[in-house]
Short mmCIF file of C-alpha atoms in Angstrom, two decimals:
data_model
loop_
_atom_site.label_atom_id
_atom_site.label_comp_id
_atom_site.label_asym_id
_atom_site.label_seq_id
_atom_site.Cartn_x
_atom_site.Cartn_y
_atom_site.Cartn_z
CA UNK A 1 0.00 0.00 0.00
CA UNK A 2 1.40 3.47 -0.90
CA UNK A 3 1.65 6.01 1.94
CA UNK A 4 2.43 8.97 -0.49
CA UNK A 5 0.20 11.97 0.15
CA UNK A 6 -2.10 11.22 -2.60
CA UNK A 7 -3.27 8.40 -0.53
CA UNK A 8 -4.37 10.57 2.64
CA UNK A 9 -7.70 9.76 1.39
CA UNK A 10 -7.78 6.57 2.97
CA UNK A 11 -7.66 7.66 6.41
CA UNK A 12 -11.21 7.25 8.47
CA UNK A 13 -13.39 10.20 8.24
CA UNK A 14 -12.10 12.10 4.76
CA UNK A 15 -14.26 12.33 1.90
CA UNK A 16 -12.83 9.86 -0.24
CA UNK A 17 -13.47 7.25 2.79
CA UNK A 18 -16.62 8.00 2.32
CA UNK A 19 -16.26 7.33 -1.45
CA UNK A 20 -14.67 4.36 -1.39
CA UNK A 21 -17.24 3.12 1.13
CA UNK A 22 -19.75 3.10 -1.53
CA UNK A 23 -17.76 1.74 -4.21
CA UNK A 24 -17.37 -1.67 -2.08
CA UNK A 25 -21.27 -1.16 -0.58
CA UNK A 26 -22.18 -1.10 -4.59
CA UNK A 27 -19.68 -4.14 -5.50
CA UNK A 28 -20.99 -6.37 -2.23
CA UNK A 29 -24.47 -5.67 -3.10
CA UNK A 30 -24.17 -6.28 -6.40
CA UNK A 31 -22.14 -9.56 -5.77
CA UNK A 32 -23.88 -10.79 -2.91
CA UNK A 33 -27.38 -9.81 -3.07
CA UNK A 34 -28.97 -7.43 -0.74
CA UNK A 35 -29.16 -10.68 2.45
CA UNK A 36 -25.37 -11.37 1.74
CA UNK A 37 -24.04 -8.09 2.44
CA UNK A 38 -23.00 -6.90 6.05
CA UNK A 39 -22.25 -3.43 6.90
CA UNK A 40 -19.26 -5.17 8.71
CA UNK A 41 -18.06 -7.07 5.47
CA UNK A 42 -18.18 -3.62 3.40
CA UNK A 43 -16.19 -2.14 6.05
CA UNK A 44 -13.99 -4.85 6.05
CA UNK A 45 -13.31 -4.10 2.28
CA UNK A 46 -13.26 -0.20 2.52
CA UNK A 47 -10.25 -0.31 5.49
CA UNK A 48 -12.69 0.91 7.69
CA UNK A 49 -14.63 0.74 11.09
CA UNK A 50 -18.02 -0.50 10.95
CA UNK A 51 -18.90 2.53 12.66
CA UNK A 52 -17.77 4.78 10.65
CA UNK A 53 -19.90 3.63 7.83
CA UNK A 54 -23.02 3.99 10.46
CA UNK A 55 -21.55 7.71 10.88
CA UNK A 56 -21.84 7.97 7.02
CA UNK A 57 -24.40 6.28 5.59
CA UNK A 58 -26.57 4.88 8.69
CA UNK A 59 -28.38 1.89 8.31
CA UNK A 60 -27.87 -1.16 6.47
CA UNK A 61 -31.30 -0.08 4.08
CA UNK A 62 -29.46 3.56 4.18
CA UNK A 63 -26.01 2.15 2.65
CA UNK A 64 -28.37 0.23 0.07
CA UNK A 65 -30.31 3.13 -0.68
CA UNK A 66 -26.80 5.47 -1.44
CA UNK A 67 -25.18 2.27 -3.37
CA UNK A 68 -28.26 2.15 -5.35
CA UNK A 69 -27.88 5.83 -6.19
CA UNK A 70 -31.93 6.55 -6.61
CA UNK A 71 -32.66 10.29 -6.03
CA UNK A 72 -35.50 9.31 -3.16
CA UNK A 73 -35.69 7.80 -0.41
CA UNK A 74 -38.63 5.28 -0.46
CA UNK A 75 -39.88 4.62 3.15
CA UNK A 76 -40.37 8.83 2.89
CA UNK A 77 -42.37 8.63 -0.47
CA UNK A 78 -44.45 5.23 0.49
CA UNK A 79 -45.43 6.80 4.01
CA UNK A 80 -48.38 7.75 2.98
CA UNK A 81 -49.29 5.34 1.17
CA UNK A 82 -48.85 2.62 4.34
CA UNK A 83 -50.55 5.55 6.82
CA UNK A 84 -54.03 5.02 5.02
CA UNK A 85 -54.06 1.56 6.00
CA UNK A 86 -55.40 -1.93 3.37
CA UNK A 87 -58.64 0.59 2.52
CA UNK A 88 -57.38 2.01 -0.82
CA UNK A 89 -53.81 1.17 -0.84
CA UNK A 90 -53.80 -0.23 -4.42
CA UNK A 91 -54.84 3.15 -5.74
CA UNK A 92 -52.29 5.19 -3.70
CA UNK A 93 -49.16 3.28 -4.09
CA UNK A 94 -50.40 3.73 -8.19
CA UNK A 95 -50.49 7.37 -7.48
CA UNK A 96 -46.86 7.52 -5.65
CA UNK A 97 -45.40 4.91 -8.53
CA UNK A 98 -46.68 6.33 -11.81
CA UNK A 99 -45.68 10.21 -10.13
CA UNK A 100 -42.33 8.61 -9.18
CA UNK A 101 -41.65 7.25 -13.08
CA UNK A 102 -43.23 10.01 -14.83
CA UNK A 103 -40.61 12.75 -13.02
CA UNK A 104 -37.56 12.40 -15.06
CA UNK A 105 -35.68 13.40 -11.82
CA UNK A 106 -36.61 10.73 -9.89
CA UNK A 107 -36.96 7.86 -12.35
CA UNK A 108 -33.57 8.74 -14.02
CA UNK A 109 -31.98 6.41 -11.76
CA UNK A 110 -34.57 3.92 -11.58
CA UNK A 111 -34.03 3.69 -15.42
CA UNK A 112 -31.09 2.91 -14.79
CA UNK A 113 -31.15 -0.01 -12.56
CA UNK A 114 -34.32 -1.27 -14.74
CA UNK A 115 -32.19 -1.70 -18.12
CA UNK A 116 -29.53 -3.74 -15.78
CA UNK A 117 -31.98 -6.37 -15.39
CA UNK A 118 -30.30 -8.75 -17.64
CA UNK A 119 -27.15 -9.07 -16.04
CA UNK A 120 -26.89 -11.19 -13.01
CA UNK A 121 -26.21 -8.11 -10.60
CA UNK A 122 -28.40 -5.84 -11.84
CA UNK A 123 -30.93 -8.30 -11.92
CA UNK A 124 -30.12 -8.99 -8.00
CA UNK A 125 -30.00 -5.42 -7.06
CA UNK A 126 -33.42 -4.68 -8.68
CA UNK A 127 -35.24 -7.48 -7.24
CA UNK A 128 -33.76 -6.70 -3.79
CA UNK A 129 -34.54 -3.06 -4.45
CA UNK A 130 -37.86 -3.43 -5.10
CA UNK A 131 -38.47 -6.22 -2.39
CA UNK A 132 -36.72 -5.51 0.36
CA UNK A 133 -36.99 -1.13 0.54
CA UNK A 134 -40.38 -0.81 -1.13
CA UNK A 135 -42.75 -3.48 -1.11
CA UNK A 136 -41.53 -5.56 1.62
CA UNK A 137 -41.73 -2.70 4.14
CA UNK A 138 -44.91 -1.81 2.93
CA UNK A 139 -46.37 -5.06 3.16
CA UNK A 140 -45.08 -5.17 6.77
CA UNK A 141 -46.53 -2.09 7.30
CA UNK A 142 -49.92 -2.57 5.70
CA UNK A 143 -50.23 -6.08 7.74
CA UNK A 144 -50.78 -8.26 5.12
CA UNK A 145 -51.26 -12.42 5.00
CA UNK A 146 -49.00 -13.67 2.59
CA UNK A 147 -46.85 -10.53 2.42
CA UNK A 148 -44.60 -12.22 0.21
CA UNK A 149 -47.16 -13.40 -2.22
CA UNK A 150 -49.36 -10.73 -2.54
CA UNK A 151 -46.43 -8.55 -2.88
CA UNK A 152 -44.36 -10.39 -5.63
CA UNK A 153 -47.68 -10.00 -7.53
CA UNK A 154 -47.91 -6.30 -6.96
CA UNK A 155 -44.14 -6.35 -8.14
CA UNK A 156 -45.24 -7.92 -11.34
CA UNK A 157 -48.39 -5.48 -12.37
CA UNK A 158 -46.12 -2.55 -11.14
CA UNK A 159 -43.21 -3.73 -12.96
CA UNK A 160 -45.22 -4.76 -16.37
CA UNK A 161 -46.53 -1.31 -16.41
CA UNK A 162 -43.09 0.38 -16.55
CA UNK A 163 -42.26 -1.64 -19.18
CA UNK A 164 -45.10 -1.68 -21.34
CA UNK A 165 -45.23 2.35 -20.73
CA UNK A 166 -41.52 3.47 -20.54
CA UNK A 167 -39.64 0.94 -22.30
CA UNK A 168 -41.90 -0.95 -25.30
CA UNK A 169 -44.01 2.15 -25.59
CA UNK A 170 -47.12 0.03 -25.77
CA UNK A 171 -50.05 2.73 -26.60
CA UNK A 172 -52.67 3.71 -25.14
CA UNK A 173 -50.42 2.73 -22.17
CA UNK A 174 -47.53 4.82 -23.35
CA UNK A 175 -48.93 8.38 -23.85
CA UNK A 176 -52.00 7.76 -21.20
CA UNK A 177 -52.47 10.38 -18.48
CA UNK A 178 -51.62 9.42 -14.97
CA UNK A 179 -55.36 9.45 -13.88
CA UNK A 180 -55.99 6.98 -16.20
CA UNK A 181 -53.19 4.25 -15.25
CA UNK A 182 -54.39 5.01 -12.05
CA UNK A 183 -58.03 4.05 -12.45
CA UNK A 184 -56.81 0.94 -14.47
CA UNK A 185 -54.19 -0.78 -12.31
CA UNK A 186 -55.30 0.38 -8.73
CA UNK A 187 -58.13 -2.55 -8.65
CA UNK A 188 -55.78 -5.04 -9.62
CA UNK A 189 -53.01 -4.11 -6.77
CA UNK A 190 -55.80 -3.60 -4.47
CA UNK A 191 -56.74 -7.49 -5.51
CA UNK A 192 -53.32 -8.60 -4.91
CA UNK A 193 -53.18 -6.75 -1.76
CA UNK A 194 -56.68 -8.03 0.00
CA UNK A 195 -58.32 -11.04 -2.29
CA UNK A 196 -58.22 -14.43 -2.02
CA UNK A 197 -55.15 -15.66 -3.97
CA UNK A 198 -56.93 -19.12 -5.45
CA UNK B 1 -22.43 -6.94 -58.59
CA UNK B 2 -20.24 -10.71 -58.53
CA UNK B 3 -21.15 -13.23 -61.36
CA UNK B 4 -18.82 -15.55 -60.30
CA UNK B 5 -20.25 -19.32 -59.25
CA UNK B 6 -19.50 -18.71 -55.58
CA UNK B 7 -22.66 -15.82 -56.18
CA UNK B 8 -24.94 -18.35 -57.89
CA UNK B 9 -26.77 -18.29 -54.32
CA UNK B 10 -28.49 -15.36 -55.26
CA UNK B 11 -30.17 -16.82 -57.74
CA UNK B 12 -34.13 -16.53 -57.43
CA UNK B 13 -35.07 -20.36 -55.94
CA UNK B 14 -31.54 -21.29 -54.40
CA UNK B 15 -31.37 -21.67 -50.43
CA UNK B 16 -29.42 -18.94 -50.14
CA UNK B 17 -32.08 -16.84 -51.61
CA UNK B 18 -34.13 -17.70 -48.62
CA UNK B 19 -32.05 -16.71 -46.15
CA UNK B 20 -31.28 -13.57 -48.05
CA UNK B 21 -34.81 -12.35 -47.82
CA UNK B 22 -35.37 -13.67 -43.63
CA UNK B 23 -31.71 -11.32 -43.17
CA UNK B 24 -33.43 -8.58 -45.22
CA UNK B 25 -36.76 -9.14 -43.76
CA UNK B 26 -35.46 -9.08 -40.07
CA UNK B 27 -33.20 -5.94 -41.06
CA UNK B 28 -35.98 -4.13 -42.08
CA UNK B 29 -38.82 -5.30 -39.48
CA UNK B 30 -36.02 -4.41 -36.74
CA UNK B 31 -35.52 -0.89 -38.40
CA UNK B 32 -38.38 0.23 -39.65
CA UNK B 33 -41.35 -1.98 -37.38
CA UNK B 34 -44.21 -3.87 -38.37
CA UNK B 35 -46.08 -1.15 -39.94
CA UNK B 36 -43.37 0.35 -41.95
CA UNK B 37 -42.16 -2.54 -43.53
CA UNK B 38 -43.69 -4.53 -46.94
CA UNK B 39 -43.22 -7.71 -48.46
CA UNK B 40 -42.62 -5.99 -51.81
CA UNK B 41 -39.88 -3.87 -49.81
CA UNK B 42 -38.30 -6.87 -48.51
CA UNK B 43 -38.07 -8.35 -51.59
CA UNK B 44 -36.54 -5.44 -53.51
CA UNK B 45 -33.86 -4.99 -50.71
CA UNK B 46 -33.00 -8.71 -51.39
CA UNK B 47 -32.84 -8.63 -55.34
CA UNK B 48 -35.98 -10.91 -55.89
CA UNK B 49 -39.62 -10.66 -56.54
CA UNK B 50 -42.06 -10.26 -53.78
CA UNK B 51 -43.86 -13.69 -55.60
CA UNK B 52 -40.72 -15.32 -54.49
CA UNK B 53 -40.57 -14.19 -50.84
CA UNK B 54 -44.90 -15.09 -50.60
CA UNK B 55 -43.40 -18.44 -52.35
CA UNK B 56 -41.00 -18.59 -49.49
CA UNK B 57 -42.80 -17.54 -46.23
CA UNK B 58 -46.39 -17.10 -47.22
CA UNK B 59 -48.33 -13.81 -45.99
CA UNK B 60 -46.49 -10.96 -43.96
CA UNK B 61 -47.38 -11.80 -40.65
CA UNK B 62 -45.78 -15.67 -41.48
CA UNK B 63 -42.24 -13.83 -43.26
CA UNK B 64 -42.17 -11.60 -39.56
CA UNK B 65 -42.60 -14.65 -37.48
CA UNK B 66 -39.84 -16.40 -40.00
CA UNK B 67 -37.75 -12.98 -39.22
CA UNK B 68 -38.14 -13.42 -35.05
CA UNK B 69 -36.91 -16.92 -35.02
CA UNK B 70 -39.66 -17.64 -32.54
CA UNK B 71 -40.06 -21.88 -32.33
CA UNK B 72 -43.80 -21.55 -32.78
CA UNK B 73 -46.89 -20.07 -34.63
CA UNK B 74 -49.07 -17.90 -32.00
CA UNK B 75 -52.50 -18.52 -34.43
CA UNK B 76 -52.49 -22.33 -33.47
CA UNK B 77 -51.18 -21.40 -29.96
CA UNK B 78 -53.77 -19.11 -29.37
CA UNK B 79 -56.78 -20.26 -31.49
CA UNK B 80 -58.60 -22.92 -28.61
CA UNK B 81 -58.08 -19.38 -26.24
CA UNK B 82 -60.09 -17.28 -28.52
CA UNK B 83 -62.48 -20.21 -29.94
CA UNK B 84 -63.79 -20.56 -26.11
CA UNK B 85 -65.38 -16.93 -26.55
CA UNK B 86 -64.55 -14.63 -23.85
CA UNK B 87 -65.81 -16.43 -21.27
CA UNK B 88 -62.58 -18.22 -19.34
CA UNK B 89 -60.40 -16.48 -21.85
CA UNK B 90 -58.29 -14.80 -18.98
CA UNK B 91 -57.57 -18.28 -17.80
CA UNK B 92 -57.03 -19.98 -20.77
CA UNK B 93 -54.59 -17.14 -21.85
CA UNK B 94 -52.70 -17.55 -19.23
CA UNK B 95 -52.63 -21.55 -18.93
CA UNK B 96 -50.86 -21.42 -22.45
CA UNK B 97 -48.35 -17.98 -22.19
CA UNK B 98 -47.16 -20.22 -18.91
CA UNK B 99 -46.47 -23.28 -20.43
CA UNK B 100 -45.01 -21.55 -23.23
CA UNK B 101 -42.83 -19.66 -21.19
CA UNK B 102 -42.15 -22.42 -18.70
CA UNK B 103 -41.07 -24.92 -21.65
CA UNK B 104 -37.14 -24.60 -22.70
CA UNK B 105 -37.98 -25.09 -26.27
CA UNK B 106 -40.79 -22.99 -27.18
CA UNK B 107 -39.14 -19.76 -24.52
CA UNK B 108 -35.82 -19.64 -25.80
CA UNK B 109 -36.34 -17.36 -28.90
CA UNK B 110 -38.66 -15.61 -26.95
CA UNK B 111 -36.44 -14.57 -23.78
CA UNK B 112 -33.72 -13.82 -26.56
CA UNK B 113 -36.24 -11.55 -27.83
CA UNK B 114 -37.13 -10.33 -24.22
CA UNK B 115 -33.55 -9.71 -23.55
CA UNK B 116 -33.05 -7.07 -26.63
CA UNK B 117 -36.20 -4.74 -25.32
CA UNK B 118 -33.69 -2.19 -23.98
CA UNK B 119 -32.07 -1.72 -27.60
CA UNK B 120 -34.62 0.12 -29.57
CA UNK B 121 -34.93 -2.14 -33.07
CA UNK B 122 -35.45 -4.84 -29.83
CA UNK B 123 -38.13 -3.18 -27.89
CA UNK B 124 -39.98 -2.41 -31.39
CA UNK B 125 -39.37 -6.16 -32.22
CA UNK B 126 -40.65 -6.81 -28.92
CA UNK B 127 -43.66 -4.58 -29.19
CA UNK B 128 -45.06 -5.81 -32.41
CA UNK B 129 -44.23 -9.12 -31.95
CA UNK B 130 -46.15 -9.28 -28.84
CA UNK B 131 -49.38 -6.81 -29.90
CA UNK B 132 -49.25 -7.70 -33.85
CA UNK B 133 -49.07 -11.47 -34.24
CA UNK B 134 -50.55 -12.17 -30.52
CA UNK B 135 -53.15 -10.18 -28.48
CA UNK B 136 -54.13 -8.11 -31.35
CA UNK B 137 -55.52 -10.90 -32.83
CA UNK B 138 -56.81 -12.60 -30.56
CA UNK B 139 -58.49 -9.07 -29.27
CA UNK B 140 -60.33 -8.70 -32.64
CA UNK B 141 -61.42 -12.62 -31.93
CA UNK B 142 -62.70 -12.22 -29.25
CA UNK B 143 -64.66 -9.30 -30.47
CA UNK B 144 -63.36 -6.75 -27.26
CA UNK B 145 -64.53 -3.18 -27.06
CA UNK B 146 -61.31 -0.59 -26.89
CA UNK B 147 -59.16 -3.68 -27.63
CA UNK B 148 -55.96 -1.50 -27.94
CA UNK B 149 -56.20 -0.18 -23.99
CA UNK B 150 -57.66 -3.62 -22.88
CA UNK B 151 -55.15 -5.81 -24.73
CA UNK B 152 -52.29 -2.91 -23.88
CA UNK B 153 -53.07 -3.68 -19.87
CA UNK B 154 -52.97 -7.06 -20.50
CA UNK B 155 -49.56 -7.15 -22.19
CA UNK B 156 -48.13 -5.51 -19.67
CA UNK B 157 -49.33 -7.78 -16.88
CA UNK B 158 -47.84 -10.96 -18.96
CA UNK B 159 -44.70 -8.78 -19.57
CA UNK B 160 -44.42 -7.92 -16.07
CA UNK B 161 -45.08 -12.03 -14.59
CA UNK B 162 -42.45 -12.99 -17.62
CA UNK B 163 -39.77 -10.68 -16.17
CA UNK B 164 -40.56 -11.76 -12.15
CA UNK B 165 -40.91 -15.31 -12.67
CA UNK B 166 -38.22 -15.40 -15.42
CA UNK B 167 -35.46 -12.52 -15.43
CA UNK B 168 -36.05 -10.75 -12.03
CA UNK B 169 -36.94 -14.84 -10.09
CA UNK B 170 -38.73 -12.49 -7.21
CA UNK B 171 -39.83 -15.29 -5.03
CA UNK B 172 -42.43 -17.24 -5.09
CA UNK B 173 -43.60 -16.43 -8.17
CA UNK B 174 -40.28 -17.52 -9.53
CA UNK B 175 -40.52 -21.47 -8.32
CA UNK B 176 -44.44 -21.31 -8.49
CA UNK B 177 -46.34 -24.06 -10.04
CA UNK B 178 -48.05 -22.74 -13.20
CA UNK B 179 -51.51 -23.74 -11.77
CA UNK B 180 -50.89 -21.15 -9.26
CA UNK B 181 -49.52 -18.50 -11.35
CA UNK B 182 -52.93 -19.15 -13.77
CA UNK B 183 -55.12 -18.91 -10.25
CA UNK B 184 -53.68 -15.79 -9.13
CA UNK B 185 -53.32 -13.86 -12.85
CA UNK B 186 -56.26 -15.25 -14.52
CA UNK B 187 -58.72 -12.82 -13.12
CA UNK B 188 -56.55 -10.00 -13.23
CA UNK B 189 -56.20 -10.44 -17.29
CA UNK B 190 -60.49 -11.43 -17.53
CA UNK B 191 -60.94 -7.94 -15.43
CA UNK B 192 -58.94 -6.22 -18.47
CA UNK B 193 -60.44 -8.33 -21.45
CA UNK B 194 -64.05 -7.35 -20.04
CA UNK B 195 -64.13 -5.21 -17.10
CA UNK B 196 -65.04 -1.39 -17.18
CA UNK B 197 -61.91 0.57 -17.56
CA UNK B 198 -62.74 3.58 -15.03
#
């Protein structure tokens, strides 16, 4: 290892600690999957203390979050979605989604991440993005039977309708007004959400 | 323009005329979509007569299924779905698209295909594939009011189960059987075919 001044950047606490911090957070999770990462093991990589990546970043879902690089934090922009309770859900967490993906600020990033799908990693870091900060919370949150069902099916409407809108440009999908996708797709989540599965 | 022998494959009628026309034909379906591209266009890019390509692959719909390399014909796939009227159609749609999907054979093309959506010539591959040769059809047989926004809702939930069960393997929809995947998706895809739309 060099100890030439350029390298001051390692010590704990500089900005390039905090840097490099994320570049390992971003390789682990890509590598190892959302369960198989430990703030400890990214740490471990980075030089660091454990704690000092809690002094950066916070949580484990916080490290995620910054690795992933999306512009929002999603426990802030599902909150109100969860607050309402089952009554309705479908039609809010439409609302929040479509308003998330139609605002080129937010769903830059989420782009992003989508059109990694097809490699192994970006596959991983999707599914565990979606899962594990989004829908999993919320399903925890809205007190659901079969959280895991009901919310891989939710996964599968919400993430069918990104495609067919923002990637195939499917019409009347494609160019349809928010409302509308809305009115569509918020019976079907709200199915998923409180219906018998069969 | 080559005369020698090694060129004789150009020749109206050889083999190699054949699979001059399919490049040509998936060049131009690729480039310029469904809509925008002819048999007679096809045929003058590959130097024959558009008799000769109708000779070869029959009516434009059969010369763009030739040009997606798909392993099967979606008008005998989907003709007991439509001949059972719209009544059950949701589930019978979905009992074949899964064992389609779930069998090696009959998916490969197809998740070849899925995997180029990000690339545009892809997604409009994709996209026409998917709305031209399958549920536009079967839309117009089963006699549907708005058949573009209902069949549009319904791609995208088959899009969005084919990339969670198959490219994203969000759990358990991943290692479900397909009995339970038609159970839980059938009435989501009978609410589009016949439902009001709000």
């Amino acid at each position: 290892m060099s100890t030439t001044p350029a390298r001051r950047g390692r010590r704990p606490g500089s900005p390039d600690t905090r840097a490099s911090i994320l570049v390992h957070a971003r390789t682990q999770f890509a590598a190892q999957g959302y369960a198989g990462t430990s703030v400890r093991k990214v740490a471990a990589a980075a030089g660091v203390d454990a704690a000092l990546v809690h002094h950066y970043f916070g949580s484990k879902d916080d490290l995620f979050l910054a690795a992933l690089e999306v512009a929002l934090d999603p426990r802030e922009v599902l909150r109100p979605v969860a607050e309402g309770g089952l009554d309705g859900a479908g039609e809010r967490l439409l609302r929040v989604f479509v308003a998330v993906w139609d605002d080129e600020t937010t769903s830059l990033p989420l782009r992003t991440l989508l059109r990694s799908v097809f490699e192994p990693e970006g596959g991983r870091l999707t599914r565990d993005g979606l899962m594990r900060l989004v829908l999993g919370p919320l399903g925890t949150a809205l007190g659901l039977d079969q959280p895991d069902r009901r919310m891989a099916l939710v996964a599968s409407q919400l993430v069918g309708l990104v495609v067919t809108r923002y990637v195939l440009g499917i019409e009347p999908i494609a160019s349809a007004p928010s409302e509308e996708l809305v009115a569509s797709y918020a019976p079907t989540v709200q199915r998923y959400l409180e219906d018998p599965l069969g």
